[in-house]
Every structure is written in C-alpha cells, then in structure tokens.
Short mmCIF file of N, CA, C and O in Angstrom, two decimals:
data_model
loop_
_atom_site.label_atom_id
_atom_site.label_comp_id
_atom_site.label_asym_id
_atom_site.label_seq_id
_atom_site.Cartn_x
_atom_site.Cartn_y
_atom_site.Cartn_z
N UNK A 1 -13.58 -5.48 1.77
CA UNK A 1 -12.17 -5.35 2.08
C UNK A 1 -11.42 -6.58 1.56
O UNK A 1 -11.80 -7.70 1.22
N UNK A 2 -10.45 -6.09 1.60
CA UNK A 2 -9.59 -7.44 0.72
C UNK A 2 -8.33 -7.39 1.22
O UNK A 2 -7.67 -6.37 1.04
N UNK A 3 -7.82 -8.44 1.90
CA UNK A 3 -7.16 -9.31 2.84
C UNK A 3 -6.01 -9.93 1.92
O UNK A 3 -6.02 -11.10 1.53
N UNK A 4 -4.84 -8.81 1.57
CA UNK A 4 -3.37 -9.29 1.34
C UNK A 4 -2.17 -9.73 2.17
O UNK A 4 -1.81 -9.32 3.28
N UNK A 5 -1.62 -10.71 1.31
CA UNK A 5 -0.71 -11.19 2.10
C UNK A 5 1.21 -11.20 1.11
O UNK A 5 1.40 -12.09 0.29
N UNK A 6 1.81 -10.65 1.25
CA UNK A 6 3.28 -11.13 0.51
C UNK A 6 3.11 -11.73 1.51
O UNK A 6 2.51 -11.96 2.56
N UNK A 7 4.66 -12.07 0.05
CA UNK A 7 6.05 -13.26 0.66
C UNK A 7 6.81 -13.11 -0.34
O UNK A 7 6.42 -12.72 -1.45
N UNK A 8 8.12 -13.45 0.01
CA UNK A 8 9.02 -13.59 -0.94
C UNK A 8 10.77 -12.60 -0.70
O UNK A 8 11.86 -12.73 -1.26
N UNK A 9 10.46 -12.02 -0.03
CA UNK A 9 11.29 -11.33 0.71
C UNK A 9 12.19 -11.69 1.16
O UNK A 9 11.98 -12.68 1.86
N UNK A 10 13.36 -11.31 1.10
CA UNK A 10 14.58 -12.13 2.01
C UNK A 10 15.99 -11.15 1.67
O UNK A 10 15.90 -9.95 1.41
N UNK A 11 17.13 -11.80 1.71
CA UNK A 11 18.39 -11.15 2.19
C UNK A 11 18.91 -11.61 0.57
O UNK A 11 18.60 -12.70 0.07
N UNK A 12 19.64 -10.72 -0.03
CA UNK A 12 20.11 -10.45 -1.42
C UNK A 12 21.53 -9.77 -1.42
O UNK A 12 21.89 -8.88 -0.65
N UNK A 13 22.24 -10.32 -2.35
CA UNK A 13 23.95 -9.54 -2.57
C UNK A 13 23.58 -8.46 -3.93
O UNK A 13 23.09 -8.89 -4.97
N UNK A 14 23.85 -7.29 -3.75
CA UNK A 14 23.56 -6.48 -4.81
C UNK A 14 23.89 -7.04 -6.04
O UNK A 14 25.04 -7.47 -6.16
N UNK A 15 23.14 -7.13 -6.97
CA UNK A 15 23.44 -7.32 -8.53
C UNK A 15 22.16 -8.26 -8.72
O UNK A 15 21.63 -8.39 -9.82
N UNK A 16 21.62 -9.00 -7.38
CA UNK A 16 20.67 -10.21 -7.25
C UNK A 16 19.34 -9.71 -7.63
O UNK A 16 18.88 -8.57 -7.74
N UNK A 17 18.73 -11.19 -7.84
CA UNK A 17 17.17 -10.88 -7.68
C UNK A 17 15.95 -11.28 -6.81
O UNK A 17 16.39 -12.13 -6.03
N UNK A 18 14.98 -11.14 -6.63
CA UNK A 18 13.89 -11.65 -5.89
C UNK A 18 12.68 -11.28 -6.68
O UNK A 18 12.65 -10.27 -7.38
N UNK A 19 11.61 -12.16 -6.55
CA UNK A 19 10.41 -12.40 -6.33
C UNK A 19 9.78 -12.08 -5.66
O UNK A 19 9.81 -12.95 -4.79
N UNK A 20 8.77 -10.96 -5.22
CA UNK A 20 7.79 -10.57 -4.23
C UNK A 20 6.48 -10.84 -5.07
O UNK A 20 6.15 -10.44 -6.19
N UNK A 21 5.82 -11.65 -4.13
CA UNK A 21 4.65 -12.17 -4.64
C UNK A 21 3.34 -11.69 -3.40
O UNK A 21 3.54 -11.77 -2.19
N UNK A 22 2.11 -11.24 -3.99
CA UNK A 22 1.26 -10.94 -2.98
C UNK A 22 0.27 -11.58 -3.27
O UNK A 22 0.04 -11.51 -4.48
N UNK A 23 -0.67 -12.36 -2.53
CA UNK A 23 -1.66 -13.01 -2.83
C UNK A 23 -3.04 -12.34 -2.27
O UNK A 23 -2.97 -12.01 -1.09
N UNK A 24 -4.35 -12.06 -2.96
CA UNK A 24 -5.38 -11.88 -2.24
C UNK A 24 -6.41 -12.49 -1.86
O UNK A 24 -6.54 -13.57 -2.43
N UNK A 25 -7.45 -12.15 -0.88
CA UNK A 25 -8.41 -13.09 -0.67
C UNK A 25 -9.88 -12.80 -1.27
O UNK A 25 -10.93 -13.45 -1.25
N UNK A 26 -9.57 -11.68 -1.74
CA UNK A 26 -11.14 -11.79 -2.61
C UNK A 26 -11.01 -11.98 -4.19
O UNK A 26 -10.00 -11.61 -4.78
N UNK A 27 -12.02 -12.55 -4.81
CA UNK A 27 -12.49 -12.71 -5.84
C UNK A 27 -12.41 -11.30 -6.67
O UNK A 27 -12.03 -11.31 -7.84
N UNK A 28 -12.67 -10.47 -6.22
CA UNK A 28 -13.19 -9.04 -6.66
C UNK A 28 -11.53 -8.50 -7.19
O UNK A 28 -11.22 -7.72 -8.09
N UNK A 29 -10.92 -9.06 -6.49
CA UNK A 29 -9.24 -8.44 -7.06
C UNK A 29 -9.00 -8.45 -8.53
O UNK A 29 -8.14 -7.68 -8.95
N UNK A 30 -9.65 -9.27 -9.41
CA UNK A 30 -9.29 -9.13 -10.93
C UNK A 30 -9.58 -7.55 -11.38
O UNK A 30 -9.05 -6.97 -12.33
N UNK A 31 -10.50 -7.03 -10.52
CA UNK A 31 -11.22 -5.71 -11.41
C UNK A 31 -10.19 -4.46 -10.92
O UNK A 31 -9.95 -3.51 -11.67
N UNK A 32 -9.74 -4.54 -9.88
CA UNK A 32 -8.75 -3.15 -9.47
C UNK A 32 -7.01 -3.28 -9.88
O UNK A 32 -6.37 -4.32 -9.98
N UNK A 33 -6.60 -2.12 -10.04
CA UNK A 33 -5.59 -2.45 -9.90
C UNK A 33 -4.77 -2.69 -8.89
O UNK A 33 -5.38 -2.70 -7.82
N UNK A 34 -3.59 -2.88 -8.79
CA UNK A 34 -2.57 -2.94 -7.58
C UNK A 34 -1.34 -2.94 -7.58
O UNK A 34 -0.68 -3.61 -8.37
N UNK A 35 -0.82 -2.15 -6.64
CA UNK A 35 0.51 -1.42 -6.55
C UNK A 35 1.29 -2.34 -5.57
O UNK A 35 0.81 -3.37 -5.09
N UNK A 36 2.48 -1.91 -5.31
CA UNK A 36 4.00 -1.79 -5.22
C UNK A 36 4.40 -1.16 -4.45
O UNK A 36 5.14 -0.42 -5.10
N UNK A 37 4.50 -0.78 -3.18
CA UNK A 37 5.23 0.31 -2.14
C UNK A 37 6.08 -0.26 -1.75
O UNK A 37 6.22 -1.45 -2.04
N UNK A 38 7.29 0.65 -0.65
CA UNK A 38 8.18 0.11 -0.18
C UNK A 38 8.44 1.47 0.76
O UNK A 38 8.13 2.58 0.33
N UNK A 39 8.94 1.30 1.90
CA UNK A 39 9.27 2.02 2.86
C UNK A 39 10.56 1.55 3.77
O UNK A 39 10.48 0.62 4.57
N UNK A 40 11.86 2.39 3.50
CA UNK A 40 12.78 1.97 4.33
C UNK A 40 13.04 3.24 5.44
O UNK A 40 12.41 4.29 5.53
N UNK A 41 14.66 2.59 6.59
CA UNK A 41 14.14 3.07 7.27
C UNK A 41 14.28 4.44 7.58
O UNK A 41 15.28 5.06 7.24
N UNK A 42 13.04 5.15 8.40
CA UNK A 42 13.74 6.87 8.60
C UNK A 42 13.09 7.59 7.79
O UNK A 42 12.81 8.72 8.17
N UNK A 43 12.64 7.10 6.31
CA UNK A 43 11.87 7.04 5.04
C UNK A 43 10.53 7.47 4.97
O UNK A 43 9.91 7.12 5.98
N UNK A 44 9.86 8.09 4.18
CA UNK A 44 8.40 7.87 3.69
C UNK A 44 8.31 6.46 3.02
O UNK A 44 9.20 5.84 2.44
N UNK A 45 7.16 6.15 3.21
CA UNK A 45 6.70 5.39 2.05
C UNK A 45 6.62 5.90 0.27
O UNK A 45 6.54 7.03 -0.23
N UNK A 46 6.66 4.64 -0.30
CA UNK A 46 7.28 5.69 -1.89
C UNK A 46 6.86 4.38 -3.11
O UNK A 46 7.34 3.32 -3.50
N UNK A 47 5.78 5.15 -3.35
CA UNK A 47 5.77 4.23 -4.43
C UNK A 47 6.35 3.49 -5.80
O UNK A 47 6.88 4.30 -6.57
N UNK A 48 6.36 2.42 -6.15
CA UNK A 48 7.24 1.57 -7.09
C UNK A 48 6.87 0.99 -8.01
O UNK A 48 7.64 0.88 -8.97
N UNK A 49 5.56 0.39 -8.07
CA UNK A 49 5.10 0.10 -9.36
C UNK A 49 3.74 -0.32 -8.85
O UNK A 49 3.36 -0.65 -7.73
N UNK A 50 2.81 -0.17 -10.62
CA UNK A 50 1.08 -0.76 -10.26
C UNK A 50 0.94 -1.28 -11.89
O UNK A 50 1.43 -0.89 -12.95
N UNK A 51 0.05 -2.30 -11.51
CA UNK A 51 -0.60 -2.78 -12.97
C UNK A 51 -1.81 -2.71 -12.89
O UNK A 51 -2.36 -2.99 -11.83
N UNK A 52 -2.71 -2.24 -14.26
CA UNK A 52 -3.99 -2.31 -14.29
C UNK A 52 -4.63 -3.49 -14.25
O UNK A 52 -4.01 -4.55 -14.21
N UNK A 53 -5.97 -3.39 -14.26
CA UNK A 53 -6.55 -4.46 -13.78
C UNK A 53 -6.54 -6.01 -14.81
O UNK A 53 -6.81 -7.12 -14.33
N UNK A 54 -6.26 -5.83 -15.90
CA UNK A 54 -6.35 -6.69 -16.49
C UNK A 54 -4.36 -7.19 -16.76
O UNK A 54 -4.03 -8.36 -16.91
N UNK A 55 -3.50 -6.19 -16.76
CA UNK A 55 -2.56 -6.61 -16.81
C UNK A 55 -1.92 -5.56 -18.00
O UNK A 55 -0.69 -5.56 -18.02
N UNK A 56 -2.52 -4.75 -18.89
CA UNK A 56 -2.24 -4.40 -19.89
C UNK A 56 -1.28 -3.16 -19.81
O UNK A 56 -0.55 -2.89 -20.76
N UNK A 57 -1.30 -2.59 -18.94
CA UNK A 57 -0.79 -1.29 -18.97
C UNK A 57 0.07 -1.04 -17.24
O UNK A 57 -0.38 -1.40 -16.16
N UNK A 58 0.84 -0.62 -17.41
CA UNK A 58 1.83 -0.66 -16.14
C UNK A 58 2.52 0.45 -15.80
O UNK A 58 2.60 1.35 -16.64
N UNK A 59 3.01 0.58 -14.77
CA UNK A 59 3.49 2.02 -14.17
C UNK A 59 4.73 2.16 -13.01
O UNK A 59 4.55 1.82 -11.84
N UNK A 60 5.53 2.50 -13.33
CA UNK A 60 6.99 2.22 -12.37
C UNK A 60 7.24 3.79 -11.97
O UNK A 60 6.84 4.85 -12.46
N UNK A 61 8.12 3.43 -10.80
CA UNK A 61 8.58 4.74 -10.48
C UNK A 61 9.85 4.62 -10.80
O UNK A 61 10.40 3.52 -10.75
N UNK A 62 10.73 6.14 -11.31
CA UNK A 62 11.96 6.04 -12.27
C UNK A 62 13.07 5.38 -11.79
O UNK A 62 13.97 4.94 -12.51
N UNK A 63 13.01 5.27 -10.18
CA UNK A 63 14.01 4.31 -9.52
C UNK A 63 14.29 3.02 -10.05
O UNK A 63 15.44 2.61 -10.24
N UNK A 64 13.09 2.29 -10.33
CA UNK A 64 12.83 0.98 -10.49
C UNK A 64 12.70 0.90 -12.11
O UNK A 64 12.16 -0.13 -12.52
N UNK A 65 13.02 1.62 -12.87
CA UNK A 65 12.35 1.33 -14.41
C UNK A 65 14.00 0.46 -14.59
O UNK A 65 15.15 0.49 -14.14
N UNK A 66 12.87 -0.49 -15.88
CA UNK A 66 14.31 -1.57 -16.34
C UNK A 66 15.01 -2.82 -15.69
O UNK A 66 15.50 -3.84 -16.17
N UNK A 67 14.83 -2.25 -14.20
CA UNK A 67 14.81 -3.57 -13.04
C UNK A 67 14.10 -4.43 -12.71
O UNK A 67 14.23 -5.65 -12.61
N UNK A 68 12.91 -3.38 -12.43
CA UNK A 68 11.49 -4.03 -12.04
C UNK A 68 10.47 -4.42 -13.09
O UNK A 68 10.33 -3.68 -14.07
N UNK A 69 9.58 -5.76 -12.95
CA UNK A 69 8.77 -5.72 -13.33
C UNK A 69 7.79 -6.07 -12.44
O UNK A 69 8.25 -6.71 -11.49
N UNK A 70 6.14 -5.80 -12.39
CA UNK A 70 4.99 -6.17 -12.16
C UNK A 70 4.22 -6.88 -12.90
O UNK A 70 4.10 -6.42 -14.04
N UNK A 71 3.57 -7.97 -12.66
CA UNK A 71 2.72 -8.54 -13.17
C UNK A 71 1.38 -9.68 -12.55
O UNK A 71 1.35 -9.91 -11.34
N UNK A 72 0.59 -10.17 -13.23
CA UNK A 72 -0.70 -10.65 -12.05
C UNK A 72 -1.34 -11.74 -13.05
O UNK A 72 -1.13 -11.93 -14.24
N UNK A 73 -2.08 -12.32 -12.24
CA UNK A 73 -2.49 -13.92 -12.42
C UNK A 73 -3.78 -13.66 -11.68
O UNK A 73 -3.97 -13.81 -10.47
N UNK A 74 -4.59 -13.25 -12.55
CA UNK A 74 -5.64 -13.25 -11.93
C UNK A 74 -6.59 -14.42 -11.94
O UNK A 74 -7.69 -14.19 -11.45
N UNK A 75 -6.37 -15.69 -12.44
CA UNK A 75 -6.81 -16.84 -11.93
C UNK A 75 -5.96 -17.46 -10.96
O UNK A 75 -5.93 -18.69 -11.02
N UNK A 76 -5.24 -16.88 -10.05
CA UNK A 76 -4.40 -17.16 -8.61
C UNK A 76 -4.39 -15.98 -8.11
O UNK A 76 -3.36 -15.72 -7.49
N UNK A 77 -5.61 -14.72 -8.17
CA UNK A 77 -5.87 -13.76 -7.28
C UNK A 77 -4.21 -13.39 -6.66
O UNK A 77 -4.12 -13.26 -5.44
N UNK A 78 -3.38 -13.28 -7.21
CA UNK A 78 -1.82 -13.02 -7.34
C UNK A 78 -0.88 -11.90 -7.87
O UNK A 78 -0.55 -12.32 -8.98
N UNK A 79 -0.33 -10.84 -7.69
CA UNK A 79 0.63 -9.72 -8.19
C UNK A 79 2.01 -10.25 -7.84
O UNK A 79 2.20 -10.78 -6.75
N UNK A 80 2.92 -10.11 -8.70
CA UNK A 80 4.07 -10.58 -8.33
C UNK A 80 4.66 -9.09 -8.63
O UNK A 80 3.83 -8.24 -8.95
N UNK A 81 6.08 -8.68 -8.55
CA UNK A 81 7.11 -8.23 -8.67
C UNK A 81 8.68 -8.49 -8.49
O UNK A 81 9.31 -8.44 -7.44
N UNK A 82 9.10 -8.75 -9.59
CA UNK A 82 10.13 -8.89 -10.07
C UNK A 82 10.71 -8.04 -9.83
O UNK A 82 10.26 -6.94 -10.15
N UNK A 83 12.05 -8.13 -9.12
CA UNK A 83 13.33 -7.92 -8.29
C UNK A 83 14.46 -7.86 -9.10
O UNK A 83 15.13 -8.85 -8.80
N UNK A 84 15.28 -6.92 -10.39
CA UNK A 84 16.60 -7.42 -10.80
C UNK A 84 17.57 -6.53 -10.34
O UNK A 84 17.36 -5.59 -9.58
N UNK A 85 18.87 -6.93 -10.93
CA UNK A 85 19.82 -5.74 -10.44
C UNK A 85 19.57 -4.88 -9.16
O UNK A 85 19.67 -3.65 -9.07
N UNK A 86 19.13 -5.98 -7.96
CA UNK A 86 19.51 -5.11 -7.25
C UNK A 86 20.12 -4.27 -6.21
O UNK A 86 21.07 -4.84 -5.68
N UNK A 87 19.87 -3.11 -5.78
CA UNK A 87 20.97 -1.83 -5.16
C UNK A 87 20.85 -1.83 -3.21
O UNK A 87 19.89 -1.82 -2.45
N UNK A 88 21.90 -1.85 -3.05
CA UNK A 88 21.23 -1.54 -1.18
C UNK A 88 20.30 -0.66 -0.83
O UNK A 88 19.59 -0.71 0.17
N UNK A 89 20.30 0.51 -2.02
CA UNK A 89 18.95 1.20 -1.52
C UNK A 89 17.47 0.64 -2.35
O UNK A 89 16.53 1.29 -2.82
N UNK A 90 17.62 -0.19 -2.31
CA UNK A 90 16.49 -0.97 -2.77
C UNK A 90 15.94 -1.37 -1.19
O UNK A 90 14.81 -1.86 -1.11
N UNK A 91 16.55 -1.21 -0.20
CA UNK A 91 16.58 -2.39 1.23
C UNK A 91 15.19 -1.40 1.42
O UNK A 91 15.14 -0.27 0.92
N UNK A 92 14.42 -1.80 1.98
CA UNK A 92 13.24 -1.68 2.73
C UNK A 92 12.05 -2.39 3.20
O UNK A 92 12.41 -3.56 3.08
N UNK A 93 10.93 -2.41 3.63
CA UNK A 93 9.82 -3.13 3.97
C UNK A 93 9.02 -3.12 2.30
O UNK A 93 8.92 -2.10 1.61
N UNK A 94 8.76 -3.81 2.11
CA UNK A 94 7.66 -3.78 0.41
C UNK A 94 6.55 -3.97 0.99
O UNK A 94 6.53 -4.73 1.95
N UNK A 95 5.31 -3.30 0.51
CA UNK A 95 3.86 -3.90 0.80
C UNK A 95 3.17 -3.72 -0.91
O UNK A 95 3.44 -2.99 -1.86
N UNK A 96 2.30 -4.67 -0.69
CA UNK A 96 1.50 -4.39 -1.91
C UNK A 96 -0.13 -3.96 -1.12
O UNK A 96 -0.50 -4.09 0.04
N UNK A 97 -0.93 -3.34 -2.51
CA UNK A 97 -2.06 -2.04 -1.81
C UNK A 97 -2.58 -2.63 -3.00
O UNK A 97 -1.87 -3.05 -3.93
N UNK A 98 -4.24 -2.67 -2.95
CA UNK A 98 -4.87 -2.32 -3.82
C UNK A 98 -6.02 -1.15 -4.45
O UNK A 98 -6.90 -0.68 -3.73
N UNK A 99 -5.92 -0.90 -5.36
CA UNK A 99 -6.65 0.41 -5.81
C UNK A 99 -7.65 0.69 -5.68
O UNK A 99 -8.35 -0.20 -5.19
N UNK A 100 -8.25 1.82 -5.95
CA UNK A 100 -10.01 2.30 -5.70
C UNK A 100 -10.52 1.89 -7.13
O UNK A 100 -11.67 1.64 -7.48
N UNK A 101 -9.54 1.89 -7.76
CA UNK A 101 -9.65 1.51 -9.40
C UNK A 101 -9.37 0.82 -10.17
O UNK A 101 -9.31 -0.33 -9.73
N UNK A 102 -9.09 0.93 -11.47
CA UNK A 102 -8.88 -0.04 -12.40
C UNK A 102 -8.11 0.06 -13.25
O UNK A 102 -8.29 -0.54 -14.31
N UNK A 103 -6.78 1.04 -12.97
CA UNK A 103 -5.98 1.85 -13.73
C UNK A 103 -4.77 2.03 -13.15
O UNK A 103 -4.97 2.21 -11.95
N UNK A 104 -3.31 2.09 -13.45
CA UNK A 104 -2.25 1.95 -12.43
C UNK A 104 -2.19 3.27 -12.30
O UNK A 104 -1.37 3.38 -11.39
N UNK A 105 -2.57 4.59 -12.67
CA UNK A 105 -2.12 6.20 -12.59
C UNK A 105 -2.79 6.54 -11.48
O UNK A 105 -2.79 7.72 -11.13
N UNK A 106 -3.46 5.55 -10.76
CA UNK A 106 -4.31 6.26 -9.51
C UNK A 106 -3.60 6.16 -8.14
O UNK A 106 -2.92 5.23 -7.72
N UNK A 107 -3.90 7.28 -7.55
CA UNK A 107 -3.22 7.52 -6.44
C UNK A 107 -4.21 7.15 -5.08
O UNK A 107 -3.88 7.10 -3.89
N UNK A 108 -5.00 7.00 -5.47
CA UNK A 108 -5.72 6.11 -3.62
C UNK A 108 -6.01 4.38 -3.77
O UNK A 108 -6.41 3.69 -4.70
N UNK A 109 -5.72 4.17 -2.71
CA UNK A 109 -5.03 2.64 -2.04
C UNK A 109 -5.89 2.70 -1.15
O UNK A 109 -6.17 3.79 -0.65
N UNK A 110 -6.65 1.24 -0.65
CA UNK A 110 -7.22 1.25 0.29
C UNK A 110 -6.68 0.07 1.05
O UNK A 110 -6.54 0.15 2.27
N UNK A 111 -6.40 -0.89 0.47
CA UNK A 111 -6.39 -1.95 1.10
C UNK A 111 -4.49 -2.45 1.07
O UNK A 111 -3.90 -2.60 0.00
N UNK A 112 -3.86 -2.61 2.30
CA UNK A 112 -2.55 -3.42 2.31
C UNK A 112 -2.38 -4.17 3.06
O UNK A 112 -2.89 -4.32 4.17
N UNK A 113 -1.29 -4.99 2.27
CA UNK A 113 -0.89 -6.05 3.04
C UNK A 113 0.16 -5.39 4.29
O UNK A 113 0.34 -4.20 4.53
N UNK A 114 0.91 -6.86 5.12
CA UNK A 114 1.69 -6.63 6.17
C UNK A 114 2.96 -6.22 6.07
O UNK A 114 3.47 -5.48 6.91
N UNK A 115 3.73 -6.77 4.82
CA UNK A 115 4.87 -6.32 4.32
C UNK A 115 5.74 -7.25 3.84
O UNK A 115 5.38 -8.42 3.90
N UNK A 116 7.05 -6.92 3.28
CA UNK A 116 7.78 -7.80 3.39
C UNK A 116 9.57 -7.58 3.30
O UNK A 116 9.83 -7.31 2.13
N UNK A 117 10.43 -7.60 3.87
CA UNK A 117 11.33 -7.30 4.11
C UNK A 117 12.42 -7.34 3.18
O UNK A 117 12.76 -8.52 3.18
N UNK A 118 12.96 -6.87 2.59
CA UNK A 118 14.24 -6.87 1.49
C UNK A 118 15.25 -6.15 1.90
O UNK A 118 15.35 -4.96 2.21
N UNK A 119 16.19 -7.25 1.86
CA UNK A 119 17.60 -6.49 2.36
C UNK A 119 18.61 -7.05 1.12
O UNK A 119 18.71 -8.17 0.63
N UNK A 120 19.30 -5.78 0.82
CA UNK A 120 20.00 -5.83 -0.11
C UNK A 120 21.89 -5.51 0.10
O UNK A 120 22.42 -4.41 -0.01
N UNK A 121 22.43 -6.52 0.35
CA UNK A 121 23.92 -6.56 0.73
C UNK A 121 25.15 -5.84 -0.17
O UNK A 121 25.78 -6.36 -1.09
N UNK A 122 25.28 -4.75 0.29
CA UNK A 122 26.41 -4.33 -0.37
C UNK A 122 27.75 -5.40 -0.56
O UNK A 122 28.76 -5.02 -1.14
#
C-alpha cells in the first residue's frame, strides 16, 4: 500500500493558479501511474488528469484540457498538478490515487490520498 499525502490547496480569485502537489511513501511509486480526482459538493467524484509511469504520456479530462497540467519527479516520489485559469467550478476537494498500472487510460485506483481543498472565488 502506498501512503499519499497532498498539499497545496488553498483559496484562489478566478483567472488564478495553484500547485497541487502529492507526495508518496513508497519507493514502488515510479512504476504506476497516478491520477487527479476532484469531488465537489453534492457531486460525484470525477476524474481530471493521470500520467504514466515514467512521465511520457498523459491524460486530462476535457474540463481541464489547456489549463491543467500533470507531471512527476520520480526521484521525489512526487505528482504535481498544475492549476491555470482558474473557474469557480473548478472549487472542490482534489485527491490524488494511484494506479493498478502503468498507463494513464486505466480506470482502477487503489490507493488515495486525504485531499485537498480548492476554492475558487468568483
């Protein structure tokens, strides 16, 4: 199991940006990939972006294309996501998940973090 943590989260005027950064605790994180969720409120959860395991290939959901980016440091066991332009309905809880795999097109997640809060000010 592998033990994530964000940060980076905070209170934003639309047009702004943020940094969501997730850090993990195993070693083993270079080989899977890892995603991007966000859940606001009343909401499903809904996914937003994943990068493969090495970094090469990436995957957004159409909300987020052009705004967002993902990316990882896998000598700081680290996924960040990049925050631009953004919208009040951007506001929700973010968690980052990591994959069963090694590919961002996959749809099972086993492991998440606690969350992290983004509020976006009209």
């Amino acid at each position: 199991q592998v033990q994530l943590v964000e940060s980076g989260g905070g209170l934003v005027q639309a047009g702004g940006s943020l940094r969501l950064s997730c850090a993990a605790s195993s070693r083993t994180f270079s080989i899977y990939a890892m995603g991007w969720f966000r859940q606001a409120p009343g909401k499903e959860r809904e996914f937003v972006a994943a990068i493969s395991w090495a970094g090469e290939s990436t995957n957004y959901a159409d909300s987020v294309k052009g705004r967002f980016t993902i990316s990882r440091d896998n000598s700081k066991n680290t996924v960040y996501l990049q925050m631009s332009s953004l919208k009040p309905e951007d506001t929700a809880v973010y968690y980052c998940a990591r994959s069963v795999g090694p590919n961002p097109y996959g749809r099972q997640y086993n492991d998440w973090g606690q969350g992290t809060q983004v509020t976006v000010s009209s």
